[in-house]
PDB file of C-alpha atoms in Angstrom:
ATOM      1  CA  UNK A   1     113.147  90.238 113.564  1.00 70.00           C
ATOM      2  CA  UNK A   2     110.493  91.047 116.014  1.00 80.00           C
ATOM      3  CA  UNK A   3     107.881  90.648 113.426  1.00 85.00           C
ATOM      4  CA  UNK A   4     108.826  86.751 112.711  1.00 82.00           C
ATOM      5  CA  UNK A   5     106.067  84.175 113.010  1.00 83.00           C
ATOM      6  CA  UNK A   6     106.281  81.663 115.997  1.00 82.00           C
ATOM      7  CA  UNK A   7     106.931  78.906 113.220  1.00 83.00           C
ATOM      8  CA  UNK A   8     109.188  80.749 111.546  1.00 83.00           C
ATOM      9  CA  UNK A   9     111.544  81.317 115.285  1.00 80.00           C
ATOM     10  CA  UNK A  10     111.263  78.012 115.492  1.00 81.00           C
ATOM     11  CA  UNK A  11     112.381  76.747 112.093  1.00 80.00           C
ATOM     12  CA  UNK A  12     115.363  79.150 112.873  1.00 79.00           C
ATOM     13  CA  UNK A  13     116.485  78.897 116.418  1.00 72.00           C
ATOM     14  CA  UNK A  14     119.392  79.984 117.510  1.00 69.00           C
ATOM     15  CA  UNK A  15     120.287  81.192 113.469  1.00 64.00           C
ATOM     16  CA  UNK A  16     118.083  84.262 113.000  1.00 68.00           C
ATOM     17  CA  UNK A  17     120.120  86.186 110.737  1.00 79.00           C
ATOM     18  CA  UNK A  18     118.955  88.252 107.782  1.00 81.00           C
ATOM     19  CA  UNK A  19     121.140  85.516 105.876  1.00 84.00           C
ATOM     20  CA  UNK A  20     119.207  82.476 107.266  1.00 84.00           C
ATOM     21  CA  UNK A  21     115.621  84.533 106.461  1.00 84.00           C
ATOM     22  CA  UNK A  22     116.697  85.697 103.158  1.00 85.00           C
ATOM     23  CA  UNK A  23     117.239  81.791 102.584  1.00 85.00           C
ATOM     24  CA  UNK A  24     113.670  80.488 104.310  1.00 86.00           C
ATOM     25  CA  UNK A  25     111.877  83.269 101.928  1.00 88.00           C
ATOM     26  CA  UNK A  26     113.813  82.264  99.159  1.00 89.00           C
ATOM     27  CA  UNK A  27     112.426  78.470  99.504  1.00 90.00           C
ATOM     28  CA  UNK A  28     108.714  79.120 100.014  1.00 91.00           C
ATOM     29  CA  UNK A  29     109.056  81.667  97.367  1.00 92.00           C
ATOM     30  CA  UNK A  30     110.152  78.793  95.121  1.00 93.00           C
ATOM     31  CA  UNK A  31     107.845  76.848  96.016  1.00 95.00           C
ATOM     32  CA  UNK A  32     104.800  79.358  95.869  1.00 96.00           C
ATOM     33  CA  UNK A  33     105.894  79.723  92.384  1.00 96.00           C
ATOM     34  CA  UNK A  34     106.186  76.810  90.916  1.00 96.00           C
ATOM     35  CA  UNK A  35     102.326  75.690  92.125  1.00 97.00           C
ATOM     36  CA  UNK A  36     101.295  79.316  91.298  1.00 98.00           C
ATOM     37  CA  UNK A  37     102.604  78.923  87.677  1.00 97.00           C
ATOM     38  CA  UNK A  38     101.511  75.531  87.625  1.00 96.00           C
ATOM     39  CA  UNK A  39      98.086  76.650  88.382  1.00 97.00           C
ATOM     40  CA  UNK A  40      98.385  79.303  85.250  1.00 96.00           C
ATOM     41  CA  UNK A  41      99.270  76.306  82.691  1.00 95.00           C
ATOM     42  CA  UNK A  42      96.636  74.219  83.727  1.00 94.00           C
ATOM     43  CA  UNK A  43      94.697  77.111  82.930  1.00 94.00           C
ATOM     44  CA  UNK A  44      93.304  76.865  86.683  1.00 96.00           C
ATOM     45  CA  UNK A  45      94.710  80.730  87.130  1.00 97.00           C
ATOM     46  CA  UNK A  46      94.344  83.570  84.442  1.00 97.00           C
ATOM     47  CA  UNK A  47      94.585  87.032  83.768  1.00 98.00           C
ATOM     48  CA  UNK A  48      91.047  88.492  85.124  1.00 98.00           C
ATOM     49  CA  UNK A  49      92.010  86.554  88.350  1.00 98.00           C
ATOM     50  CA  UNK A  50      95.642  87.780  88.351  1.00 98.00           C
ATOM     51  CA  UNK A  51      94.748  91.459  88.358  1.00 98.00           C
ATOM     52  CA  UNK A  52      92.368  91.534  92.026  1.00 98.00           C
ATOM     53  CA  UNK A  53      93.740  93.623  94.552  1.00 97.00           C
ATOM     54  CA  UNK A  54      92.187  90.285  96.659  1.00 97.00           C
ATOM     55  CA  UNK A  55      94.779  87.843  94.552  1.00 98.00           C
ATOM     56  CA  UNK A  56      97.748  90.051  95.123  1.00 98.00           C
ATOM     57  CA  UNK A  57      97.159  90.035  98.946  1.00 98.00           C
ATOM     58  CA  UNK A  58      96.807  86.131  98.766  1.00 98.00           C
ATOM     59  CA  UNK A  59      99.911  86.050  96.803  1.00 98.00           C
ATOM     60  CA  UNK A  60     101.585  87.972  99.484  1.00 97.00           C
ATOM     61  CA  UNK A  61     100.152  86.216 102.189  1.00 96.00           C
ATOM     62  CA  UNK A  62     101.239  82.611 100.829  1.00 96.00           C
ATOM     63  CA  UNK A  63     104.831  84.029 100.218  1.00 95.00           C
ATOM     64  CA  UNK A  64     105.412  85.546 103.149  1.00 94.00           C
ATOM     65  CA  UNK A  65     102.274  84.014 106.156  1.00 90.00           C
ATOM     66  CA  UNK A  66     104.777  81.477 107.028  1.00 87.00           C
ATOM     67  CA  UNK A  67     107.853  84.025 107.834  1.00 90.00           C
ATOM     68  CA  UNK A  68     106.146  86.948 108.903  1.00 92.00           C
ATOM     69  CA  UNK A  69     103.668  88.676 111.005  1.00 90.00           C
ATOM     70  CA  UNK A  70     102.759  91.475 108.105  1.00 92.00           C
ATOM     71  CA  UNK A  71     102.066  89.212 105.564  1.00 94.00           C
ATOM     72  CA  UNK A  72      99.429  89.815 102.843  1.00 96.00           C
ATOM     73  CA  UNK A  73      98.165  93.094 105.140  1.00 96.00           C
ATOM     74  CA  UNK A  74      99.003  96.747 103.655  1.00 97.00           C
ATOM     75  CA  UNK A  75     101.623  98.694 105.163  1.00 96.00           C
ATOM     76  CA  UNK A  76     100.141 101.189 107.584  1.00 96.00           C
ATOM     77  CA  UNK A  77     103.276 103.829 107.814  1.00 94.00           C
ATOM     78  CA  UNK A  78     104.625 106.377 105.125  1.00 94.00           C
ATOM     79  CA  UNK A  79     107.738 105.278 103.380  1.00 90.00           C
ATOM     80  CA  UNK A  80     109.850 107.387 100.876  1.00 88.00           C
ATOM     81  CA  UNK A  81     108.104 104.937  97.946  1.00 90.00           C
ATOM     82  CA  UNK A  82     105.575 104.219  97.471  1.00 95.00           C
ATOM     83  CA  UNK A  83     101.404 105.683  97.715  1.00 96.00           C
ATOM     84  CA  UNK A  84     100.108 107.465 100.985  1.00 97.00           C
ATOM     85  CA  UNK A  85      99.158 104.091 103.326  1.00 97.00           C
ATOM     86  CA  UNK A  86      95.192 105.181 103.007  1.00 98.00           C
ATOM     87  CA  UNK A  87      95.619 105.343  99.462  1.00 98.00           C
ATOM     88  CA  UNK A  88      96.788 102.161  98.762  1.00 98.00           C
ATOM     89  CA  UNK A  89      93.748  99.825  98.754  1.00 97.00           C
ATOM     90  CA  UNK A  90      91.975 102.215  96.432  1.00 98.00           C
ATOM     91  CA  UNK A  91      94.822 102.887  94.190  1.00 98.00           C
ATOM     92  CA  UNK A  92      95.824  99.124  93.573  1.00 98.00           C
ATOM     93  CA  UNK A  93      92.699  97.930  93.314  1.00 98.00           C
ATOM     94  CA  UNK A  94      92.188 101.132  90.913  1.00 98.00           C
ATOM     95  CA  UNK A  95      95.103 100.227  89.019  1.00 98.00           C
ATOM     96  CA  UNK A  96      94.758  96.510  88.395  1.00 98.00           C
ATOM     97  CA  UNK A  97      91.241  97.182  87.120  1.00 98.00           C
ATOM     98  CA  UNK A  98      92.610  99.887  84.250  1.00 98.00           C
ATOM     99  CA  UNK A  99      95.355  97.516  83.503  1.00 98.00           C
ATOM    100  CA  UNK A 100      93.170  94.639  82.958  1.00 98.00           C
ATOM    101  CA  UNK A 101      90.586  96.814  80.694  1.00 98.00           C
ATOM    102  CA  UNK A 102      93.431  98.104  78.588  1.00 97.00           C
ATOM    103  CA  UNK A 103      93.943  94.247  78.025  1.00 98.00           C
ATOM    104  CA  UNK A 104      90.799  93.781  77.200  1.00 97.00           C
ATOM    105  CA  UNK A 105      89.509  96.209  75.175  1.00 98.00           C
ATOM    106  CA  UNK A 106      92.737  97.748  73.398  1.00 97.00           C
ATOM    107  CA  UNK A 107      95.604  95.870  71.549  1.00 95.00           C
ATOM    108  CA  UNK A 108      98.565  97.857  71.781  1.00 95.00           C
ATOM    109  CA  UNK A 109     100.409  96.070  74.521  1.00 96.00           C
ATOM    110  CA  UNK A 110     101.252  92.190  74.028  1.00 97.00           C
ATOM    111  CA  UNK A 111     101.365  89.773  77.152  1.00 98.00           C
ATOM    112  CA  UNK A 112     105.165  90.630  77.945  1.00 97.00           C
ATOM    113  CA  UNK A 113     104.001  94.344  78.063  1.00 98.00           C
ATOM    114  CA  UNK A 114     101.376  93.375  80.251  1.00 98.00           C
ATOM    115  CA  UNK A 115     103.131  91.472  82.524  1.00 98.00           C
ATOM    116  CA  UNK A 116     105.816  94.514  83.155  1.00 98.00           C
ATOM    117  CA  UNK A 117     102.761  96.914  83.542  1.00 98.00           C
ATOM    118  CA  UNK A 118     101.755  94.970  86.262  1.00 98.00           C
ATOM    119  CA  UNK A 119     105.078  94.810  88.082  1.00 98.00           C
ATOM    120  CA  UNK A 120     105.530  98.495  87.693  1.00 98.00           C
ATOM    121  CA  UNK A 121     102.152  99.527  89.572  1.00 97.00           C
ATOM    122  CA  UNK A 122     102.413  97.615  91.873  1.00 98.00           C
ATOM    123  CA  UNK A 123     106.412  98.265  92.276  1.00 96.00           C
ATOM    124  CA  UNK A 124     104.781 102.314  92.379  1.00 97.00           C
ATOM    125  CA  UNK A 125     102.292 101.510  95.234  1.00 98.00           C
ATOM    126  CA  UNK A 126     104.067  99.511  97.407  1.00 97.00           C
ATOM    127  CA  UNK A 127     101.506  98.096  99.223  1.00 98.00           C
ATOM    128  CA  UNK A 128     103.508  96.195 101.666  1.00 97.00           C
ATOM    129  CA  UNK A 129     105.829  96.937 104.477  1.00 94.00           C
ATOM    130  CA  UNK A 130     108.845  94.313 102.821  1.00 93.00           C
ATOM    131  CA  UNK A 131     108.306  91.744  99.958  1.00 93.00           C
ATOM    132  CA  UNK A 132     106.908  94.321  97.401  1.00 95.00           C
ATOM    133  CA  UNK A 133     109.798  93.610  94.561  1.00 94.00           C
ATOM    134  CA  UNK A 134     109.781  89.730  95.083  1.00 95.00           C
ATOM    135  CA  UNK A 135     105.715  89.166  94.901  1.00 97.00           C
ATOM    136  CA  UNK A 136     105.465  91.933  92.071  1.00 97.00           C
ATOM    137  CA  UNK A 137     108.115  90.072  89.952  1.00 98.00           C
ATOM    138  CA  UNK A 138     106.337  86.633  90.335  1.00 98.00           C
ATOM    139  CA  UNK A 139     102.952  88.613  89.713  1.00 98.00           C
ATOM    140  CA  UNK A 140     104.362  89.767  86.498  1.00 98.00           C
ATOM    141  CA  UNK A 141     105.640  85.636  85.646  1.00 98.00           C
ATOM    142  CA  UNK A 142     102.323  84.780  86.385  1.00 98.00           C
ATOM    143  CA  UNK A 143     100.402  87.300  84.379  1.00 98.00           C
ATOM    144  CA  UNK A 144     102.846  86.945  81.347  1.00 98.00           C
ATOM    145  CA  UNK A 145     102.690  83.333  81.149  1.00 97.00           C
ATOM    146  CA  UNK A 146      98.114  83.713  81.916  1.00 97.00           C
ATOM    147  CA  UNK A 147      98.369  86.451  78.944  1.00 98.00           C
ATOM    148  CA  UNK A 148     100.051  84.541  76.335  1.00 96.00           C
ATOM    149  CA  UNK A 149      98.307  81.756  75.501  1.00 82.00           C
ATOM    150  CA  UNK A 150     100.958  80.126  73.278  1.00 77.00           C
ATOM    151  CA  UNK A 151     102.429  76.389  73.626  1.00 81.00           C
ATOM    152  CA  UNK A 152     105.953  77.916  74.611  1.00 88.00           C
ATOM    153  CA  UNK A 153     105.657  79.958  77.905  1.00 95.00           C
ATOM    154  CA  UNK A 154     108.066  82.592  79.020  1.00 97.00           C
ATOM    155  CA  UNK A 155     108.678  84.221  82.042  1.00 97.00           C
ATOM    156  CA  UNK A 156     110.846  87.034  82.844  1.00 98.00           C
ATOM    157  CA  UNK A 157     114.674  86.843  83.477  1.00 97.00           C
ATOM    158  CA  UNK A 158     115.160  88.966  86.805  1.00 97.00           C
ATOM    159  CA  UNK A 159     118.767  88.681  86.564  1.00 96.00           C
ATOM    160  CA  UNK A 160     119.223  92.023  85.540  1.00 95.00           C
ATOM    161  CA  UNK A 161     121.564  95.166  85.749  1.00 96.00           C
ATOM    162  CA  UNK A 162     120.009  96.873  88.653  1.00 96.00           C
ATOM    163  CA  UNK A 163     120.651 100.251  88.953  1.00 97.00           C
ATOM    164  CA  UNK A 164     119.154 100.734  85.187  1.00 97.00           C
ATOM    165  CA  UNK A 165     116.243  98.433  86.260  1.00 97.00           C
ATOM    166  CA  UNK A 166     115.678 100.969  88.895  1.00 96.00           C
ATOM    167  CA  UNK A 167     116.092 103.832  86.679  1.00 97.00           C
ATOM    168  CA  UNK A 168     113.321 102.679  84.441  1.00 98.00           C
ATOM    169  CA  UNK A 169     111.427 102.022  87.731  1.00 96.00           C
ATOM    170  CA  UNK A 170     111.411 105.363  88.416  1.00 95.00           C
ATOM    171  CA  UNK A 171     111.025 106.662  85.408  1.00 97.00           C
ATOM    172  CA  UNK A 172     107.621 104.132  84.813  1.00 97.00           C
ATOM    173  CA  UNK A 173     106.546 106.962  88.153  1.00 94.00           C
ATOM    174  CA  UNK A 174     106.880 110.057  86.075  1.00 95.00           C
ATOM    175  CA  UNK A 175     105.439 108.764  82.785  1.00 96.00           C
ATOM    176  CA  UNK A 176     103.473 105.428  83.482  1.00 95.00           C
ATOM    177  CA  UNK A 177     104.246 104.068  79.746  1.00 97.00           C
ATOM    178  CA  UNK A 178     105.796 100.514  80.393  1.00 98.00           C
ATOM    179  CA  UNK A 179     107.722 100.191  77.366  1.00 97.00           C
ATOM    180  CA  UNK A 180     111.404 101.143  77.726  1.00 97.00           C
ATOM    181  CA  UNK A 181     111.367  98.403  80.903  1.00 98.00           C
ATOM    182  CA  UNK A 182     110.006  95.683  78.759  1.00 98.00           C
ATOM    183  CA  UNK A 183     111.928  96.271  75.936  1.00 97.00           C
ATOM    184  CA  UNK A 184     115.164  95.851  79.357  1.00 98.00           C
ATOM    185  CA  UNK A 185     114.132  92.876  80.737  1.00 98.00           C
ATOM    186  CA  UNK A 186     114.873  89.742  78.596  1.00 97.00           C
ATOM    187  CA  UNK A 187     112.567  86.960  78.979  1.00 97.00           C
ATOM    188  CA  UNK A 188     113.353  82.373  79.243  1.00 97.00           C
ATOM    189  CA  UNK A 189     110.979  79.803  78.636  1.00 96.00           C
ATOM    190  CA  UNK A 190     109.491  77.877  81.479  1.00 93.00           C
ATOM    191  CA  UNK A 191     111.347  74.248  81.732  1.00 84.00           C
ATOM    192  CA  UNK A 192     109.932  71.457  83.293  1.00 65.00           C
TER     193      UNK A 192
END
């Protein structure tokens, strides 16, 4: 709680529980997501802009700049997940960059492939100290829906049985092939 923006004490005098914080992240994160994907159907957003270590900082930042203090900055301290802290600037920006040529210049992966590629990187890095599921999921909405290009969009259904989700996870570590965790995560079109 120490790490709580001024605005964000103020917004929740008096009711700073993990409860109340959960909730204010959950609203911005709505929020940030709906303009975000709005931004990819207008065509305003798409894939070559997605995958920059600069836009997933941003996305971060907008999620979370509101809330908290570490927002949008990488994580400085060793976790148990995650890359080495000095290796993560390298390794994302690294990362994004092969996952964007593979969409470019190969064409065994379609957009929902893609899109779950993304999230799993990312998910593997762990660039941030907190927030690393939430903005990887809407990363991967927002590359899916840049990537496919047709008049119905989907996004990804996160409501999901989540000890296999994080089974695949891990396994995505060992192996780095994407499949087997698309193939698990259903996907809804995007309503109005």
């Amino acid at each position: 709680m120490d790490a709580l923006t001024v605005d964000a004490r103020a917004i929740l005098t008096g009711t700073a529980s993990k409860a109340s914080v959960f909730d204010l992240e959950q609203a911005v994160q709505d929020d940030i997501a709906a303009e975000q994907l709005t931004a990819v159907l207008a065509g305003e957003l798409d894939v070559d802009e997605l995958l920059t270590d600069t836009y997933v900082r941003g996305l971060h930042r907008r999620m979370y700049g509101d809330i908290w203090t570490w927002a949008g900055v990488y994580r400085k301290r060793e976790l148990n997940i995650g890359v080495a802290p000095e290796q993560i600037a390298t390794q994302l920006h690294a990362a994004l960059a092969n996952l964007l040529y593979r969409w470019h210049h190969t064409d065994d992966w379609d957009p929902r492939i893609l899109g779950i590629a993304v999230h799993a990187e990312t998910v593997r890095i762990h660039p941030f100290v907190d927030g690393n599921g939430r903005s990887t999921r809407l990363l991967a909405d927002l590359v899916f829906a840049a990537a496919q290009g047709t008049e119905t969009v989907e996004v990804y259904d996160w409501v999901l049985e989540k000890r296999h989700y994080i089974e695949l996870l891990r396994a995505y570590d060992r192996h780095r092939d994407p499949i087997d965790l698309a193939d698990f995560i259903r996907t809804i079109p995007v309503t109005d």
